[in-house]
Each structure stands twice: as structure tokens, then as C-alpha cells.
Short mmCIF file of C-alpha atoms and ligand atoms in Angstrom, two decimals:
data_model
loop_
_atom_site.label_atom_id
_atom_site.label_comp_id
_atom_site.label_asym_id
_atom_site.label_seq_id
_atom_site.Cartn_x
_atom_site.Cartn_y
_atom_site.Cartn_z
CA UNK A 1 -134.10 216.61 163.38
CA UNK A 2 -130.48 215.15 163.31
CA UNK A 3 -130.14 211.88 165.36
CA UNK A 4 -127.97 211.97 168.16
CA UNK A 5 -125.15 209.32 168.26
CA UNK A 6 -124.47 208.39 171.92
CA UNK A 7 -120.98 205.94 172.53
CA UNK A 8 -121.00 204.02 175.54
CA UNK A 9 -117.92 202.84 177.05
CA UNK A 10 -118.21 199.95 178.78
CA UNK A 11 -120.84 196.85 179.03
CA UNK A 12 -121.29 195.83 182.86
CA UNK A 13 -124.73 196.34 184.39
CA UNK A 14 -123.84 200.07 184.29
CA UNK A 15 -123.02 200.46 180.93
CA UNK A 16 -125.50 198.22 179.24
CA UNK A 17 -128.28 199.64 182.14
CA UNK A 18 -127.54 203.35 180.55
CA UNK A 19 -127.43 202.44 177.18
CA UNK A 20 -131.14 201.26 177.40
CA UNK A 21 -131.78 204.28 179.31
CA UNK A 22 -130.87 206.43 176.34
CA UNK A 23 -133.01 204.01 174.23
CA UNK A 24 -135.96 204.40 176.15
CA UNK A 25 -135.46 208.37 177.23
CA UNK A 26 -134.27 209.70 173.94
CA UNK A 27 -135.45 207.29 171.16
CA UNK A 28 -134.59 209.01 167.89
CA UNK A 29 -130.33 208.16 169.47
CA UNK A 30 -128.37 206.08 167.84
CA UNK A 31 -126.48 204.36 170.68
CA UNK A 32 -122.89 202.39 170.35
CA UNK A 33 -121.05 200.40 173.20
CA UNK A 34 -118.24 199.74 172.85
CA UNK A 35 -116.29 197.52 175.22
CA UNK A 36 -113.64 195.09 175.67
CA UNK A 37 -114.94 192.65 178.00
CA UNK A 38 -119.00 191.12 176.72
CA UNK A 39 -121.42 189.23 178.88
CA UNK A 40 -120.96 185.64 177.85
CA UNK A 41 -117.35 186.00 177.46
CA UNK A 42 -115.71 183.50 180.14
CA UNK A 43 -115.40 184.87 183.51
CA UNK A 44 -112.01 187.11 183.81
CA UNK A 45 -111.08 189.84 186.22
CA UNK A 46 -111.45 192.53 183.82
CA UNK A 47 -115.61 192.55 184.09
CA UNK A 48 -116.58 192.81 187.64
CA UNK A 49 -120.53 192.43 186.69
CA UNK A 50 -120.36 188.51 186.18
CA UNK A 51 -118.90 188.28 189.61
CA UNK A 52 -121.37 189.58 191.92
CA UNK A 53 -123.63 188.13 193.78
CA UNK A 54 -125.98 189.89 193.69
CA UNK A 55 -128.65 191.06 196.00
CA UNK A 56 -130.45 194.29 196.46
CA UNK A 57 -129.49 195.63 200.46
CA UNK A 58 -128.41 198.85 199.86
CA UNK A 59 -125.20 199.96 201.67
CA UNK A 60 -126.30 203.42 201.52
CA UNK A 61 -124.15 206.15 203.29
CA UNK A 62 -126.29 209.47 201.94
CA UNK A 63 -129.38 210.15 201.03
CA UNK A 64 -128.42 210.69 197.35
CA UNK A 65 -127.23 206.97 197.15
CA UNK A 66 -130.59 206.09 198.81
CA UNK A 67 -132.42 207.79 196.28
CA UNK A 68 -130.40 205.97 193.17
CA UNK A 69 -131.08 202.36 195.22
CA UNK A 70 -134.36 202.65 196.27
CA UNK A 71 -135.41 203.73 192.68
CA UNK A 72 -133.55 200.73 191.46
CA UNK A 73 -135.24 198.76 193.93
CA UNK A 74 -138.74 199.91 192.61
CA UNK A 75 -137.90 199.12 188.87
CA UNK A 76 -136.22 195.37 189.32
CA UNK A 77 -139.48 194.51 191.46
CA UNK A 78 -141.46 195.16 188.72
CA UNK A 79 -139.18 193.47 186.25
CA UNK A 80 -139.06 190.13 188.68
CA UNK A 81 -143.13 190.52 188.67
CA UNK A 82 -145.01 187.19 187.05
CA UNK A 83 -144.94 187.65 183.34
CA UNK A 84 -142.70 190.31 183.07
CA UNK A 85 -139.71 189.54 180.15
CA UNK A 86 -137.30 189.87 182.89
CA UNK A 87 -138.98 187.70 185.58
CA UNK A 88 -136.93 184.55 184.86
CA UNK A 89 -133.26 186.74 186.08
CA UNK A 90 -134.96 187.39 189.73
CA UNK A 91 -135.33 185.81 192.88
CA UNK A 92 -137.47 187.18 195.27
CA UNK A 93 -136.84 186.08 199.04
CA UNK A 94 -136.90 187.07 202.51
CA UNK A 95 -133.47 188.28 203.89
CA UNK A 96 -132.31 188.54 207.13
CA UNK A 97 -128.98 191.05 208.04
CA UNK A 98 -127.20 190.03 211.46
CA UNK A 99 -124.95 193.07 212.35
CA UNK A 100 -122.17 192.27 215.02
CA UNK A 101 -122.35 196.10 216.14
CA UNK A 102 -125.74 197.70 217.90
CA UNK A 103 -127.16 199.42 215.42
CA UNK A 104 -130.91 199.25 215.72
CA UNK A 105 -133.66 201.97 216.79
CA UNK A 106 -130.47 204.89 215.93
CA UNK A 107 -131.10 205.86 212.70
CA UNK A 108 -128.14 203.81 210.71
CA UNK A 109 -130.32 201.01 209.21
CA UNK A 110 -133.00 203.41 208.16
CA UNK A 111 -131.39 203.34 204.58
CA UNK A 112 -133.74 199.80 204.38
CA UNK A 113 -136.69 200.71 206.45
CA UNK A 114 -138.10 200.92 202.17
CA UNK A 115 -137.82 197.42 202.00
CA UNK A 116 -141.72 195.69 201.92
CA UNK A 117 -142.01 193.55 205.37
CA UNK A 118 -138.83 195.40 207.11
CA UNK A 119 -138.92 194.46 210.33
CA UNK A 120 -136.03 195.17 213.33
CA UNK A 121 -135.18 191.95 215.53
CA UNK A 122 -136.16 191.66 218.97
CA UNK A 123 -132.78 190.71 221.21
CA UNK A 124 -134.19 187.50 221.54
CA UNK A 125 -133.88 186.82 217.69
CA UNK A 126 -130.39 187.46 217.71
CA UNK A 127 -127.76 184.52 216.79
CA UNK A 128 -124.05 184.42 218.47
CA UNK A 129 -121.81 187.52 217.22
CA UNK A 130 -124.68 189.57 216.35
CA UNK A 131 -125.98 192.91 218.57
CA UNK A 132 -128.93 193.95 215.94
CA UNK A 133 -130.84 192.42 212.85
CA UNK A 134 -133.47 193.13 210.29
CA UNK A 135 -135.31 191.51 208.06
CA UNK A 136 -137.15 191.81 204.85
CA UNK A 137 -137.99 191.03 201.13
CA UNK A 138 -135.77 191.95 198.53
CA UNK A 139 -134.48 189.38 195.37
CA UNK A 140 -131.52 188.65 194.25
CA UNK A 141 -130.35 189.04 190.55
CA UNK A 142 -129.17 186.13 188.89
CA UNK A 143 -126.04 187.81 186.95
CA UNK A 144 -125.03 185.32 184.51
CA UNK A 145 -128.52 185.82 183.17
CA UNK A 146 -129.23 189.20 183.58
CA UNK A 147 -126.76 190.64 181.45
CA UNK A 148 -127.25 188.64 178.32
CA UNK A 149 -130.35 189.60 179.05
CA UNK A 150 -130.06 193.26 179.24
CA UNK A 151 -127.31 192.79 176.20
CA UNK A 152 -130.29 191.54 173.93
CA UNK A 153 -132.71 193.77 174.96
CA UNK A 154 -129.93 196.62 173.89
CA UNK A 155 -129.85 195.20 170.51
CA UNK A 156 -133.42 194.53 169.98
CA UNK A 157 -134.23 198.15 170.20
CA UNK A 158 -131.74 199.00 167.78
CA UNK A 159 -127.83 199.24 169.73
CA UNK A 160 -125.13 198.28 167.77
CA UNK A 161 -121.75 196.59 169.93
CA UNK A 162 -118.23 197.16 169.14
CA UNK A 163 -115.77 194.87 170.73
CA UNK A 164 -112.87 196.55 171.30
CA UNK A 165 -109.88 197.56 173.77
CA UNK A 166 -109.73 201.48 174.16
CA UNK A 167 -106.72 203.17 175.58
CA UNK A 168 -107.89 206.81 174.96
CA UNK A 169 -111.65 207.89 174.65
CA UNK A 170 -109.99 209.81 171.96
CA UNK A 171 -110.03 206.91 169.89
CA UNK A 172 -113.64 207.19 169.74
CA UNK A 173 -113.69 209.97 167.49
CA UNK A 174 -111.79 209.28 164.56
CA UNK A 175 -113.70 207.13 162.98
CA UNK A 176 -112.16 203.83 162.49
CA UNK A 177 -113.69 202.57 165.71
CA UNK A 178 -117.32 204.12 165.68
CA UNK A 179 -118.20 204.62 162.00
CA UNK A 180 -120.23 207.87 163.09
CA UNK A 181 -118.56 211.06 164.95
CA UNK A 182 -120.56 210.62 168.37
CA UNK A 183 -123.09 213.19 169.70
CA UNK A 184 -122.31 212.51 173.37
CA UNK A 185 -119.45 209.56 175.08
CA UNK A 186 -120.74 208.04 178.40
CA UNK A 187 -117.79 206.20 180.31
CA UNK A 188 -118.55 203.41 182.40
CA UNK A 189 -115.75 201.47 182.60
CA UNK A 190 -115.88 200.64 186.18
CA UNK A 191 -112.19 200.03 186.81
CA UNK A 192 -111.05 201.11 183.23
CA UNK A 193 -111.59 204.70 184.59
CA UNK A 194 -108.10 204.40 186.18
CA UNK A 195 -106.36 204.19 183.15
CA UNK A 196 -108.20 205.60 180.02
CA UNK A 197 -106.33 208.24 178.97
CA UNK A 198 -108.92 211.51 179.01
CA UNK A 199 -109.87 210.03 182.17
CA UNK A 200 -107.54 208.49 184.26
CA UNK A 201 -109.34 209.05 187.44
CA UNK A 202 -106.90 208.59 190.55
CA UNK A 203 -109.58 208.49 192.76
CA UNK A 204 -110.48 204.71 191.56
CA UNK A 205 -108.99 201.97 193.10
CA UNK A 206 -110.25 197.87 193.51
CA UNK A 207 -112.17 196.14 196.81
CA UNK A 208 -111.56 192.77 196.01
CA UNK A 209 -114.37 190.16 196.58
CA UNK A 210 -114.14 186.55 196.60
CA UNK A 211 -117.01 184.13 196.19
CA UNK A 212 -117.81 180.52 196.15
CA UNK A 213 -120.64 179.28 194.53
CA UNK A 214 -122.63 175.91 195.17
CA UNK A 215 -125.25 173.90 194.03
CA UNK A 216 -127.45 174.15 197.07
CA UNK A 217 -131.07 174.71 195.65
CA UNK A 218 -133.00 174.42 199.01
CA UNK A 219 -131.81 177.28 200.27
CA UNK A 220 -134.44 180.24 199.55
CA UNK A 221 -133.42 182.89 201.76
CA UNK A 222 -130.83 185.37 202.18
CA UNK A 223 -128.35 185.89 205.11
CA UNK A 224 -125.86 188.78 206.16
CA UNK A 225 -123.30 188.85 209.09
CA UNK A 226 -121.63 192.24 208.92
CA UNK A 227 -119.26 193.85 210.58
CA UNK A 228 -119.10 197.74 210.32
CA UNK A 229 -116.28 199.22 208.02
CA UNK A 230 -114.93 198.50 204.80
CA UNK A 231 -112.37 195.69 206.44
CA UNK A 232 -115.01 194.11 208.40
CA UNK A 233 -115.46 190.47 208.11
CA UNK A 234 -118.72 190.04 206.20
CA UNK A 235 -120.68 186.77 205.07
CA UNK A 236 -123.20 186.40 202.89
CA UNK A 237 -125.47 183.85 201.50
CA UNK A 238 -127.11 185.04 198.26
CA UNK A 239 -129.40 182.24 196.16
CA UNK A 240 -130.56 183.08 192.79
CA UNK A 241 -133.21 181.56 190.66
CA UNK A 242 -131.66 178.61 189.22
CA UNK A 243 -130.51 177.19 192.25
CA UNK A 244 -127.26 178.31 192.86
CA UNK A 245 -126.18 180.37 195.35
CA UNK A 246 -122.64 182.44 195.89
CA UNK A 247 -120.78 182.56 199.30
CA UNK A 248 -118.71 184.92 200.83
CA UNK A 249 -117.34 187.45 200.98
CA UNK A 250 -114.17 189.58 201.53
CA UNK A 251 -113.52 193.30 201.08
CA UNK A 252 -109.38 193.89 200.29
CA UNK A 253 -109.23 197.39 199.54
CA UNK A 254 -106.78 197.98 196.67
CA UNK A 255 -105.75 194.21 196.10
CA UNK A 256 -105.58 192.79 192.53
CA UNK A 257 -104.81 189.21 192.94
CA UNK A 258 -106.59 188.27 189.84
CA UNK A 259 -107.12 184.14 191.28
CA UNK A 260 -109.24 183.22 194.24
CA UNK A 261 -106.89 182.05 197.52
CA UNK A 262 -107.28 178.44 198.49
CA UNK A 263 -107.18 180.18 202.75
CA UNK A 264 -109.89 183.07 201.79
CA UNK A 265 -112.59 179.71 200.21
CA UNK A 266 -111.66 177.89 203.22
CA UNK A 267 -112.79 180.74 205.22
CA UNK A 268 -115.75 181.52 203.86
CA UNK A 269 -116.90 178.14 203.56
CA UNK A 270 -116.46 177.98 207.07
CA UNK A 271 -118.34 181.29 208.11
CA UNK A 272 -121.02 180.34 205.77
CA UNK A 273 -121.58 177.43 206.95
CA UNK A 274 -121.55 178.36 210.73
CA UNK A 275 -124.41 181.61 209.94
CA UNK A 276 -125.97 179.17 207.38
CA UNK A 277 -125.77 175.18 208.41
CA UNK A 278 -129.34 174.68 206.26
CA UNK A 279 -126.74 174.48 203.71
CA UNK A 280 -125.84 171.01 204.48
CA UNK A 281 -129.00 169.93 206.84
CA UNK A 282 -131.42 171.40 203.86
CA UNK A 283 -129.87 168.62 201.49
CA UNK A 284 -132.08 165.62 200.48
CA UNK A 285 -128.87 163.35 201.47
CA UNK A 286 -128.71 164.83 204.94
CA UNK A 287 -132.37 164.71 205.55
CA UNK A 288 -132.59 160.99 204.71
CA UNK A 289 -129.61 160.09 206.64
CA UNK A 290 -130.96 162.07 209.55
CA UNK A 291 -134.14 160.13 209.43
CA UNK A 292 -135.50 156.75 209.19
CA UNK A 293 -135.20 153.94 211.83
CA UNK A 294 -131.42 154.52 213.36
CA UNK A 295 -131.66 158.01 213.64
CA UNK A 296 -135.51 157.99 215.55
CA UNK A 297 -133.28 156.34 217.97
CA UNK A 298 -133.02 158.99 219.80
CA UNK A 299 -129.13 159.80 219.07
CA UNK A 300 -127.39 163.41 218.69
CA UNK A 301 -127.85 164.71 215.34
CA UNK A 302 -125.07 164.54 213.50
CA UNK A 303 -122.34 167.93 213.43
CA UNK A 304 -122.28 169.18 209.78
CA UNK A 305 -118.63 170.25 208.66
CA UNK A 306 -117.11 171.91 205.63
CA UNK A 307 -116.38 168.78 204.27
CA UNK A 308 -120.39 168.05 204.07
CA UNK A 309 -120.75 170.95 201.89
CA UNK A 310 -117.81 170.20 199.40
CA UNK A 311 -119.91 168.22 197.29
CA UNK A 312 -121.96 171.23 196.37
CA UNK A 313 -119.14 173.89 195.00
CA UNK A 314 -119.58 174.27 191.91
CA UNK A 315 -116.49 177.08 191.49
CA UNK A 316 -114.56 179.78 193.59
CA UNK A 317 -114.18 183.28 191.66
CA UNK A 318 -112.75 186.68 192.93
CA UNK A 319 -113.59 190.30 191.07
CA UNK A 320 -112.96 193.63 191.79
CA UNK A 321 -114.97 195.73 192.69
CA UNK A 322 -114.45 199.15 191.30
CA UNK A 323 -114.90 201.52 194.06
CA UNK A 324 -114.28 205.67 193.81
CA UNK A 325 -113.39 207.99 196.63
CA UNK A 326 -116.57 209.96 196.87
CA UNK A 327 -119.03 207.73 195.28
CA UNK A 328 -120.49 207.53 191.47
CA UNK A 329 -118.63 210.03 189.60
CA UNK A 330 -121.95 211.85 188.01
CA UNK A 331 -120.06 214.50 185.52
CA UNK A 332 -120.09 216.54 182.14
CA UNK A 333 -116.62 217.00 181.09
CA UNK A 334 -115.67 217.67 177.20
CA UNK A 335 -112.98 215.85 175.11
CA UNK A 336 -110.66 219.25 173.97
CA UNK A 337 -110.10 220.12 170.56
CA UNK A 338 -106.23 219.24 171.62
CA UNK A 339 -107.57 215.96 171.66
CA UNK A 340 -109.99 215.33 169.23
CA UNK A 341 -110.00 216.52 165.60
CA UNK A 342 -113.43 217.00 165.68
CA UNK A 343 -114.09 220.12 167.98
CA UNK A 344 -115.76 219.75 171.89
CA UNK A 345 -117.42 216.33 172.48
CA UNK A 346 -119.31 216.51 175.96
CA UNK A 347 -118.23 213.17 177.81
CA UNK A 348 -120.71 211.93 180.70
CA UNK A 349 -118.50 210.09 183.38
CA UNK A 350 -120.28 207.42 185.19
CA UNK A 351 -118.29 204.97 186.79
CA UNK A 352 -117.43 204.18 190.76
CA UNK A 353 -120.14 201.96 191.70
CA UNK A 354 -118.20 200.10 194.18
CA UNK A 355 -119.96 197.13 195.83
CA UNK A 356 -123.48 198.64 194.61
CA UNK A 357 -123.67 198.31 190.84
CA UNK A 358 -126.42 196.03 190.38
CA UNK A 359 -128.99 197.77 193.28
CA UNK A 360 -128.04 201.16 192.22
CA UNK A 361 -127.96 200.42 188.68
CA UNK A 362 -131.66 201.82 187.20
CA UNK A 363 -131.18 204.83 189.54
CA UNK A 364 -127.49 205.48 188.28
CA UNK A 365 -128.76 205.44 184.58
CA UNK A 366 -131.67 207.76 185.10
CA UNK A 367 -129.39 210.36 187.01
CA UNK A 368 -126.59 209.84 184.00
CA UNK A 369 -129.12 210.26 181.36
CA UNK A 370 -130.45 213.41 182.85
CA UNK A 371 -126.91 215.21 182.49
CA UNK A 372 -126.54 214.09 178.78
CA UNK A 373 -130.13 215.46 178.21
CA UNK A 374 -128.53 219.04 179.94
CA UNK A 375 -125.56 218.72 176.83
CA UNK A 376 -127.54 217.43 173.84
C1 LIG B 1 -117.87 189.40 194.91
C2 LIG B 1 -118.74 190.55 194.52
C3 LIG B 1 -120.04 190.63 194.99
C4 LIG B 1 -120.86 191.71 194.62
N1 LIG B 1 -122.16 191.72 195.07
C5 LIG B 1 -122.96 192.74 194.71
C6 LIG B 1 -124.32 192.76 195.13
O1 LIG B 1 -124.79 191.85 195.82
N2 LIG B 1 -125.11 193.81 194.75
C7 LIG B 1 -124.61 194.82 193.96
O2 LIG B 1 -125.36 195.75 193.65
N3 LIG B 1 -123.33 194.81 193.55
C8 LIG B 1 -122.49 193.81 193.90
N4 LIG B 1 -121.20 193.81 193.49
C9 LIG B 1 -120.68 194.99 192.77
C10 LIG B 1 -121.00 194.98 191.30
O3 LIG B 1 -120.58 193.76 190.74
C11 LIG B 1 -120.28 196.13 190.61
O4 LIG B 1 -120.63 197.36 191.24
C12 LIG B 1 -120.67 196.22 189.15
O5 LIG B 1 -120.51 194.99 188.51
C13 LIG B 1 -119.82 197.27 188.43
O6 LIG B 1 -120.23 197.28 187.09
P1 LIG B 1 -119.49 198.15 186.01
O7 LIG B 1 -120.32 198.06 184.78
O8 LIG B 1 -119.17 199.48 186.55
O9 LIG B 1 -118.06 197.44 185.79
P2 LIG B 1 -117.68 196.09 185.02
O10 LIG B 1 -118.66 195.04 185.21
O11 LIG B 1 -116.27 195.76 185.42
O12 LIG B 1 -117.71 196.48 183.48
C14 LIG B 1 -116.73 197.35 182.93
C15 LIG B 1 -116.92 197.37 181.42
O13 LIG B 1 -116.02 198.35 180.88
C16 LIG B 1 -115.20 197.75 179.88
N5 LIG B 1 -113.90 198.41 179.84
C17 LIG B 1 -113.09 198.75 180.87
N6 LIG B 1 -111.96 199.30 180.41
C18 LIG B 1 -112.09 199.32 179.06
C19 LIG B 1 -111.23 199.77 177.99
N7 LIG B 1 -110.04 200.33 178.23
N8 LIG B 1 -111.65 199.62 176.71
C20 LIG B 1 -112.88 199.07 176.44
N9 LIG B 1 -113.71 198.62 177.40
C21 LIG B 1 -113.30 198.76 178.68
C22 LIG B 1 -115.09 196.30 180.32
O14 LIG B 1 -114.67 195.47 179.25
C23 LIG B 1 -116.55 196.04 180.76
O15 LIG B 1 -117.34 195.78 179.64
C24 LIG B 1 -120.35 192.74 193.80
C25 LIG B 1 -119.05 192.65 193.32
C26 LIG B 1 -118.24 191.57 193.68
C27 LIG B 1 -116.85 191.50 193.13
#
């Protein structure tokens, strides 16, 4: 039997998620990435995955998305199970999702009635600017260890990675690149789709996010105020394991500003700290200066402001998420002979995961995989 030698472009969660898919689903492959961007390289806007914040609440519009999330869902609870290799890159917490329009009992949140302990709020449970809520475990993924982690996990089972800057998958086949002429290309370049030549998808385009992440380790819950619609205002609390927890957000559909915007922090600081003031009154320092002698005077307790939670930013970041018109582009296409000098190569495109990478990302690989299994 000849081995099959699969190239990966690309090594966000998606990529490196697939590529250890085809490890585990076809195991006599031979599997490449290659990529520009690597996690542990320093932050940039070029790799979206290091950015996010991330938590698992899907944003499911269709059933098919449901499917790829819940799935996720089902495999990252396992992997954040006692024990498990993985355990140490999960948080698992109770989350709560304020919505500022009525959306309860109608159908439109039933994309989380999976979650264990999902619950709708009563009216009564409601805080100011929200008209429904829900509430339920999930965990959060702590990304700046998750990826190194899936990265070694790649290469213990045998992947090899190729740094490198592609402008044409064509490149990929003529051997100075990938030393062996590929069975199968999957492309997961997330933004990159745009511009690879024998891609060049015009139906990508950026959402810009921006984040701010603190030192706050007493927070261990999640907390969502949305507003419906892609321009909504939306803020988020997300903790992860070690303690940290990101801010935000923003959604700036087609916006590349590569640096975060001293107004945008100020704003989310400020929204965060309004759905969220354990931020500040969960702190050690607080707590003590809240109790003792003076304060069982009987006084007001103290206002908490941004300023009080200053102390705790650690860094403000922006990335881009890379968002498709019409979802996850699942799809067999085949590098021409025009192009390559070695005859048809089936390419698998999957890329377009939006705001939804991480909690769609075991799902998204199994569906990918199947179609290469259909060419090889
Ligand atoms: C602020 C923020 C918060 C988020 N929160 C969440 C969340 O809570 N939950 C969630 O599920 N998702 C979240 N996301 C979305 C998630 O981060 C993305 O969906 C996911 O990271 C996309 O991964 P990707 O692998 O497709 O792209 P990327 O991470 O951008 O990786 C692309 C890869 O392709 C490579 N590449 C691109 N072009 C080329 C080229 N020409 N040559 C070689 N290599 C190339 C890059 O170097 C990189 O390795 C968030 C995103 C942001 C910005």
C-alpha cells in the first residue's frame, strides 16, 4: 500500500485540529503543514488563533453548524476531563448569556439547549439592558496553551512542519517546499484564503475583535451581554485556567487595523466592568479594604471604577477574525495540470470559521477529513 502524503496549509486550531484528524483517521498518511505564522511565535495579526478568547457558546445559525459545535463540544469535554493529556488547556465553568433582545421560549437559543445544566432565566433574573438569559456549563480554552499543545501532539505522532510563506498552493508541488509530491492539499488558512493564488476566495473578508486581558484570577465564571447582529455591541468575560481572563469584545466587519485603539479598551473596560464589577470587588485588595473596623461602620460601599481595574491588564490585542459569506467552505476542488506539473492534485478547502474556530474546530476536522477520504 503506498502512503498517502497529505499537505496542510495553515497551523491555527483549524489546521493543526485537521492535521491530527488525518493522523488519527488515516494512519498509514504522511502529513506536512506548512505555514507561515507557528504557535509560540509572538502574537501578530496574521494568526487569528492566539487571539481568541475562547469559550465554547456556539453562535449557531443552522443546524449543520450545530452539528460541527456540538460535536466539538462533546470531544473538548472529554479532553478537559481529570487526567486527560489535555486537561491542563481547559476551564470548565458556569456561564451565563444576557441578551438585550427577547429571545427566550421562541426557538432562537435552542442552538445551546445541549449544554449540561442549560437553564432559561426567569424575568426576575434579568440585569439592566437585558430582555432574556441562559445559563449553563461549558469551559473555556486557554489558547496560548492549547495550540502548542495540539502542535506537539502533531509531531509526536509523526507530522513534520514547514515554516514557510506560500503565495500559490502551486508551490506545494514542485518539490522544493514539500520534499514529497502530496497525495491530497487541505487549505486552512483562515484569512490567507483571500489571497492564495488557486484560491483567492472573494467571499472572505475580516470581523475584527479586540480584547483586553487581565490578571483577575477570582473570577470563575463566564458572562455574555449580546446584542443581536453582527454590529451589535457585545461583552464578554472569558477566564481560562491560569488565571487570566480576556475582555471584550467588538465585531468591525471588514476592518484591518492591525493595533488595538486606545477608545475601543476604554470601552470595553468600561462595559466589562459594569456586566462584571466582581472584577474589582472579587480582588483580595478590595475585599480587605471593604472590611475590617472602618468599613463595619456602616458606610456606603465604595463605587468601583475603571481605574480600580487598571492594575490588573496585563495587555490589549486585536485579531481578525476570518469570516466567509456562507459559512466553512467544506470543498473538493483540484489544482489543474495548467498549474501543476504534476497532473490533478485534489485540494480540500477548509477555511471561514469566522468567530467559531475553536468550538467548531473537532467537528470542522471530522467533516474535512471525510471529503479527503471521498478523493484518496
Ligand atoms: C477577539 C477574538 C475572540 C474570539 N473568540 C472565540 C471564541 O471564544 N470561541 C471560538 O470558537 N472562536 C473565537 N474566535 C475565533 C477564532 O479565533 C478563529 O475562528 C480561529 O482562530 C480561526 O483559526 P484559523 O486556523 O482558521 O486561522 P488562523 O489562526 O489565522 O491561522 C491561519 C494559519 O494559516 C497560515 N497562513 C495564512 N496564509 C498563509 C500563506 N500565504 N502561507 C503560509 N501560511 C499561511 C497562518 O500563518 C496560520 O498558521 C475569536 C477570535 C477573535 C479575534
Amino acid at each position: 500500500m503506498t502512503t498517502p502524503i497529505i499537505v496542510v496549509v495553515g497551523a491555527g486550531v483549524v489546521g493543526l485540529s485537521t492535521a491530527i484528524e488525518i493522523q488519527e483517521r488515516i494512519p498509514s498518511a504522511k502529513v506536512y503543514i506548512v505555514a507561515e505564522v507557528l504557535p509560540g511565535d509572538p502574537k501578530s495579526i496574521k494568526y487569528t488563533s492566539l487571539w481568541a478568547g475562547a469559550h465554547h457558546v456556539s453562535l449557531a445559525e443552522n443546524e449543520g453548524q450545530l452539528r460541527l459545535d456540538s460535536k466539538t463540544f462533546r470531544r473538548m469535554w472529554e479532553m478537559s476531563e481529570g487526567g486527560h493529556p489535555a486537561e491542563h488547556c481547559f476551564l470548565r465553568l458556569q456561564q451565563t448569556e444576557y441578551y438585550s433582545d427577547k429571545r427566550n421560549n421562541e426557538g432562537n437559543t435552542d442552538r445551546l439547549h445541549f449544554m449540561p445544566d442549560y437553564r432559561v432565566f426567569k424575568d426576575s433574573e434579568l440585569i439592566e439592558g437585558s430582555l432574556s438569559g441562559v445559563e449553563f456549563t461549558t469551559l473555556t480554552i486557554d489558547t496560548p496553551v492549547y495550540l502548542p499543545y495540539l502542535l506537539s501532539r502533531f509531531e509526536s505522532a509523526g507530522g513534520t512542519i514547514i515554516r514557510a510563506s506560500i503565495s500559490a498552493l502551486s508551490s506545494l508541488l514542485t518539490g522544493t517546499l514539500v520534499p514529497e509530491k502530496p497525495s491530497a492539499i487541505i487549505s486552512c488558512p483562515g484569512l490567507g484564503a483571500a489571497t492564495i493564488k488557486g484560491i483567492e476566495d472573494p467571499d472572505v473578508y475580516p470581523i475584527r475583535g479586540q480584547t483586553v486581558l487581565v490578571r483577575t484570577p477570582w473570577v470563575r465564571f463566564g458572562r455574555t451581554l449580546s446584542e443581536p447582529g453582527v454590529d451589535g455591541i457585545w461583552t464578554y468575560i472569558i477566564p481560562r485556567r491560569s488565571g487570566d481572563v480576556i475582555l471584550g469584545g467588538v465585531k468591525q466587519v471588514n476592518d484591518f487595523r492591525p493595533e488595538p485603539l486606545k477608545e475601543i479598551t476604554e470601552d470595553i473596560l468600561r462595559r466589562c466592568l459594569k456586566l462584571c464589577p466582581e472584577l474589582v470587588t472579587g480582588s483580595p485588595e478590595f475585599k480587605s479594604s471593604t472590611s475590617g473596623p472602618e468599613a463595619e461602620g456602616g458606610g456606603t460601599p465604595r463605587k468601583v471604577t475603571v481605574d480600580d481595574l487598571r492594575p490588573f491588564i496585563i495587555e490589549e490585542g486585536c485579531g481578525l477574525r476570518p469570516a466567509r459569506k456562507g459559512g466553512i467552505r467544506f470543498e473538493v476542488d483540484w489544482l489543474s495540470a495548467a498549474e501543476s506539473t504534476n497532473g490533478k492534485i485534489p485540494v480540500i478547502h477548509h477555511y471561514g470559521h469566522g468567530g467559531f474556530g475553536y468550538q467548531s474546530s473537532w467537528g470542522s476536522a471530522e467533516k474535512a477529513v471525510d471529503l479527503l477520504q471521498t478523493v484518496l
